[in-house]
Amino acid sequence: MTTQERLDPYTLEIIKNALTAIGDEMFNVLQRVSMSPIIYEALDYSVGITDRHGDLIAQGNGTTVFLGMIDSLVRDILKKFPGPDDIRPGDVFLSNDPYEGGGTHLSDVALAKPVFADGELIAFTVNKAHWVDVGGKAPGSFTTDAREIYQEGLQLPTVKVIAGGQPNQAVLDILRANIRLPEDSMGDFWAGVAANNVGEQRLLALCAKYGRVQVQQAMRELLDYGERMTLAEFGRLPKGEFFAEDWIDDDGIRTEPLRVCVKLTITDDSFTADFSGSAPQAFGPINNSRTGLVSAVRTIFKALTNPQIPANGGCFRALNVVCPDETIFTA
């Protein structure tokens, strides 16, 4: 099949629904296997599948604001491990880095596993879950008076925690030694590994049934479908420029108010949210990461267009998020 050929709509719909079902099954596995109530009761996690390039293909139900973090993590993996032998079957990558790798705050820990079919990398299965503790100066790794990231817990800058199916025991030992509830948190780690494994198995079964090439073609067409369906909703949106401004009372340590602002520019085929002019990064623990900003904007953008369209990277091709570095939104 050439890239110009299109799948028949019936096969495309079947594969699309299968990919969505894989995300739902990964979600259920993580809930059932995890050991922390913040995951199995509060459901503070999300799962998803990306293609080999890091474009979001399907995402299971979960924390809405994780909508921009799964694909960002995979792109960081591809950037950090660019060699042909750097990413191999059986690898698992671990990250909670707020500044790279789709991070928010340190308690949100992500796991990604590459999926290979016929010896070729075709996808990643990913989950991101809130761990009850990752170290730091306060239990639960939350504090209202932290002044630097080191007080909030252990940083995991997108590391390979399992290589070729073999756990890196040194990394696991460091993790266990730096968290207050090692049994719970390591149980959640292995639950995340299990969820990604299930996603991998189901993807490989899909490839076995329809062929790797057809599944990859379906992924590309689904991205285009998401873009078309989202652009079709632009007709309902007002066009032009819109501005909003607000103030945060303080950062928790200093008393100066912090300005936050956004300018929206909406055209027939683009939606730009520009946060230039917002306050510089704050002294207290109120700052946001760029990934968190993108995810929040994606959430509102999805609500304004059509939340019923299955979320994938194509849905956000028309969305642009602009913000300088080192603001309260991009610390």
mmCIF file of C-alpha atoms in Angstrom, residues 116-265:
data_model
loop_
_atom_site.group_PDB
_atom_site.id
_atom_site.type_symbol
_atom_site.label_atom_id
_atom_site.label_comp_id
_atom_site.label_asym_id
_atom_site.label_seq_id
_atom_site.Cartn_x
_atom_site.Cartn_y
_atom_site.Cartn_z
ATOM 1 C CA PHE A 116 7.726 -2.976 17.428
ATOM 2 C CA ALA A 117 6.004 -4.979 14.695
ATOM 3 C CA ASP A 118 7.957 -6.848 12.000
ATOM 4 C CA GLY A 119 11.102 -5.397 13.541
ATOM 5 C CA GLU A 120 9.933 -1.804 13.009
ATOM 6 C CA LEU A 121 8.992 0.782 15.625
ATOM 7 C CA ILE A 122 5.319 1.596 15.037
ATOM 8 C CA ALA A 123 4.000 3.143 18.259
ATOM 9 C CA PHE A 124 4.401 3.895 21.950
ATOM 10 C CA THR A 125 2.052 2.918 24.751
ATOM 11 C CA VAL A 126 2.093 5.503 27.533
ATOM 12 C CA ASN A 127 0.572 6.208 30.907
ATOM 13 C CA LYS A 128 0.950 9.050 33.371
ATOM 14 C CA ALA A 129 -0.196 8.705 36.970
ATOM 15 C CA HIS A 130 0.002 10.648 40.205
ATOM 16 C CA TRP A 131 2.176 8.831 42.737
ATOM 17 C CA VAL A 132 1.383 9.453 46.408
ATOM 18 C CA ASP A 133 4.990 10.424 47.154
ATOM 19 C CA VAL A 134 8.211 11.042 45.251
ATOM 20 C CA GLY A 135 10.291 12.365 48.139
ATOM 21 C CA GLY A 136 11.017 15.992 48.905
ATOM 22 C CA LYS A 137 10.732 17.863 52.163
ATOM 23 C CA ALA A 138 7.043 17.141 52.843
ATOM 24 C CA PRO A 139 5.011 13.902 52.815
ATOM 25 C CA GLY A 140 3.092 13.609 49.568
ATOM 26 C CA SER A 141 5.688 15.820 47.844
ATOM 27 C CA PHE A 142 3.342 18.806 48.140
ATOM 28 C CA THR A 143 4.161 21.953 50.084
ATOM 29 C CA THR A 144 2.928 25.526 49.989
ATOM 30 C CA ASP A 145 6.299 27.081 50.805
ATOM 31 C CA ALA A 146 8.743 25.332 48.453
ATOM 32 C CA ARG A 147 11.209 27.728 46.851
ATOM 33 C CA GLU A 148 13.025 25.319 44.530
ATOM 34 C CA ILE A 149 12.274 22.105 42.678
ATOM 35 C CA TYR A 150 14.631 20.073 44.856
ATOM 36 C CA GLN A 151 12.281 20.501 47.821
ATOM 37 C CA GLU A 152 9.450 18.819 45.925
ATOM 38 C CA GLY A 153 10.955 15.414 45.279
ATOM 39 C CA LEU A 154 13.132 13.228 43.106
ATOM 40 C CA GLN A 155 13.541 14.310 39.477
ATOM 41 C CA LEU A 156 13.498 11.599 36.789
ATOM 42 C CA PRO A 157 14.706 13.178 33.536
ATOM 43 C CA THR A 158 13.355 10.618 31.035
ATOM 44 C CA VAL A 159 15.489 7.616 31.957
ATOM 45 C CA LYS A 160 15.421 4.092 30.570
ATOM 46 C CA VAL A 161 14.246 2.094 33.570
ATOM 47 C CA ILE A 162 13.851 -1.225 31.718
ATOM 48 C CA ALA A 163 16.174 -2.136 28.843
ATOM 49 C CA GLY A 164 15.277 -5.028 26.575
ATOM 50 C CA GLY A 165 12.936 -6.421 29.216
ATOM 51 C CA GLN A 166 15.552 -6.275 31.986
ATOM 52 C CA PRO A 167 14.850 -3.806 34.829
ATOM 53 C CA ASN A 168 17.597 -1.348 35.707
ATOM 54 C CA GLN A 169 17.799 -2.299 39.354
ATOM 55 C CA ALA A 170 20.016 0.673 40.204
ATOM 56 C CA VAL A 171 17.308 3.132 39.110
ATOM 57 C CA LEU A 172 14.637 1.178 40.983
ATOM 58 C CA ASP A 173 16.775 1.148 44.119
ATOM 59 C CA ILE A 174 17.250 4.917 43.918
ATOM 60 C CA LEU A 175 13.499 5.350 43.517
ATOM 61 C CA ARG A 176 12.678 3.103 46.462
ATOM 62 C CA ALA A 177 15.210 4.848 48.703
ATOM 63 C CA ASN A 178 13.804 8.329 48.048
ATOM 64 C CA ILE A 179 10.065 7.863 48.531
ATOM 65 C CA ARG A 180 8.166 7.523 51.787
ATOM 66 C CA LEU A 181 5.743 4.834 50.621
ATOM 67 C CA PRO A 182 7.947 2.579 48.517
ATOM 68 C CA GLU A 183 5.577 -0.389 48.408
ATOM 69 C CA ASP A 184 2.671 1.699 47.156
ATOM 70 C CA SER A 185 4.677 3.738 44.683
ATOM 71 C CA MET A 186 6.615 0.783 43.292
ATOM 72 C CA GLY A 187 3.334 -1.110 43.045
ATOM 73 C CA ASP A 188 1.998 1.767 40.947
ATOM 74 C CA PHE A 189 5.159 1.635 38.840
ATOM 75 C CA TRP A 190 4.603 -2.024 37.985
ATOM 76 C CA ALA A 191 0.900 -1.339 37.370
ATOM 77 C CA GLY A 192 1.958 1.240 34.766
ATOM 78 C CA VAL A 193 4.307 -1.299 33.185
ATOM 79 C CA ALA A 194 1.446 -3.821 33.047
ATOM 80 C CA ALA A 195 -0.937 -1.336 31.419
ATOM 81 C CA ASN A 196 1.608 -0.511 28.719
ATOM 82 C CA ASN A 197 2.281 -4.209 28.152
ATOM 83 C CA VAL A 198 -1.425 -4.827 27.560
ATOM 84 C CA GLY A 199 -1.523 -1.950 25.090
ATOM 85 C CA GLU A 200 1.476 -3.423 23.278
ATOM 86 C CA GLN A 201 -0.133 -6.877 23.087
ATOM 87 C CA ARG A 202 -3.378 -5.496 21.673
ATOM 88 C CA LEU A 203 -1.542 -3.379 19.083
ATOM 89 C CA LEU A 204 0.440 -6.389 17.934
ATOM 90 C CA ALA A 205 -2.771 -8.422 17.680
ATOM 91 C CA LEU A 206 -4.267 -5.634 15.555
ATOM 92 C CA CYS A 207 -1.210 -5.732 13.284
ATOM 93 C CA ALA A 208 -1.456 -9.506 13.033
ATOM 94 C CA LYS A 209 -5.080 -9.233 11.935
ATOM 95 C CA TYR A 210 -4.914 -6.296 9.515
ATOM 96 C CA GLY A 211 -1.197 -6.028 8.758
ATOM 97 C CA ARG A 212 1.327 -3.567 10.092
ATOM 98 C CA VAL A 213 1.160 -1.370 7.005
ATOM 99 C CA GLN A 214 -2.617 -1.014 7.182
ATOM 100 C CA VAL A 215 -2.531 -0.189 10.893
ATOM 101 C CA GLN A 216 0.104 2.491 10.315
ATOM 102 C CA GLN A 217 -1.920 3.844 7.388
ATOM 103 C CA ALA A 218 -4.980 3.960 9.635
ATOM 104 C CA MET A 219 -3.016 5.953 12.213
ATOM 105 C CA ARG A 220 -2.083 8.543 9.583
ATOM 106 C CA GLU A 221 -5.645 8.772 8.309
ATOM 107 C CA LEU A 222 -7.013 9.112 11.838
ATOM 108 C CA LEU A 223 -4.786 12.128 12.423
ATOM 109 C CA ASP A 224 -6.120 13.709 9.222
ATOM 110 C CA TYR A 225 -9.670 12.800 10.250
ATOM 111 C CA GLY A 226 -9.213 14.501 13.637
ATOM 112 C CA GLU A 227 -7.976 17.637 11.886
ATOM 113 C CA ARG A 228 -10.879 17.723 9.412
ATOM 114 C CA MET A 229 -13.512 17.150 12.079
ATOM 115 C CA THR A 230 -12.059 19.865 14.301
ATOM 116 C CA LEU A 231 -11.763 22.415 11.484
ATOM 117 C CA ALA A 232 -15.398 21.729 10.611
ATOM 118 C CA GLU A 233 -16.310 23.091 14.049
ATOM 119 C CA PHE A 234 -14.541 26.411 13.402
ATOM 120 C CA GLY A 235 -17.619 27.696 11.617
ATOM 121 C CA ARG A 236 -19.352 28.029 14.991
ATOM 122 C CA LEU A 237 -16.527 30.067 16.557
ATOM 123 C CA PRO A 238 -16.398 33.875 16.425
ATOM 124 C CA LYS A 239 -13.482 35.179 14.394
ATOM 125 C CA GLY A 240 -11.081 37.901 15.432
ATOM 126 C CA GLU A 241 -8.953 38.807 18.443
ATOM 127 C CA PHE A 242 -10.076 38.470 22.050
ATOM 128 C CA PHE A 243 -8.207 39.473 25.200
ATOM 129 C CA ALA A 244 -8.534 38.462 28.850
ATOM 130 C CA GLU A 245 -6.637 39.518 31.955
ATOM 131 C CA ASP A 246 -6.690 38.486 35.601
ATOM 132 C CA TRP A 247 -4.546 38.668 38.722
ATOM 133 C CA ILE A 248 -3.348 35.997 41.150
ATOM 134 C CA ASP A 249 -3.268 37.393 44.691
ATOM 135 C CA ASP A 250 0.212 36.116 45.541
ATOM 136 C CA ASP A 251 2.576 33.189 45.020
ATOM 137 C CA GLY A 252 2.256 31.752 48.516
ATOM 138 C CA ILE A 253 5.457 33.352 49.796
ATOM 139 C CA ARG A 254 5.601 36.891 48.478
ATOM 140 C CA THR A 255 2.580 39.197 48.558
ATOM 141 C CA GLU A 256 2.843 40.894 45.163
ATOM 142 C CA PRO A 257 -0.099 40.159 42.825
ATOM 143 C CA LEU A 258 0.744 38.326 39.602
ATOM 144 C CA ARG A 259 -0.740 39.347 36.246
ATOM 145 C CA VAL A 260 -1.932 36.644 33.875
ATOM 146 C CA CYS A 261 -3.279 37.401 30.421
ATOM 147 C CA VAL A 262 -4.077 35.810 27.083
ATOM 148 C CA LYS A 263 -4.895 37.008 23.581
ATOM 149 C CA LEU A 264 -6.900 34.647 21.386
ATOM 150 C CA THR A 265 -6.711 34.980 17.620
#
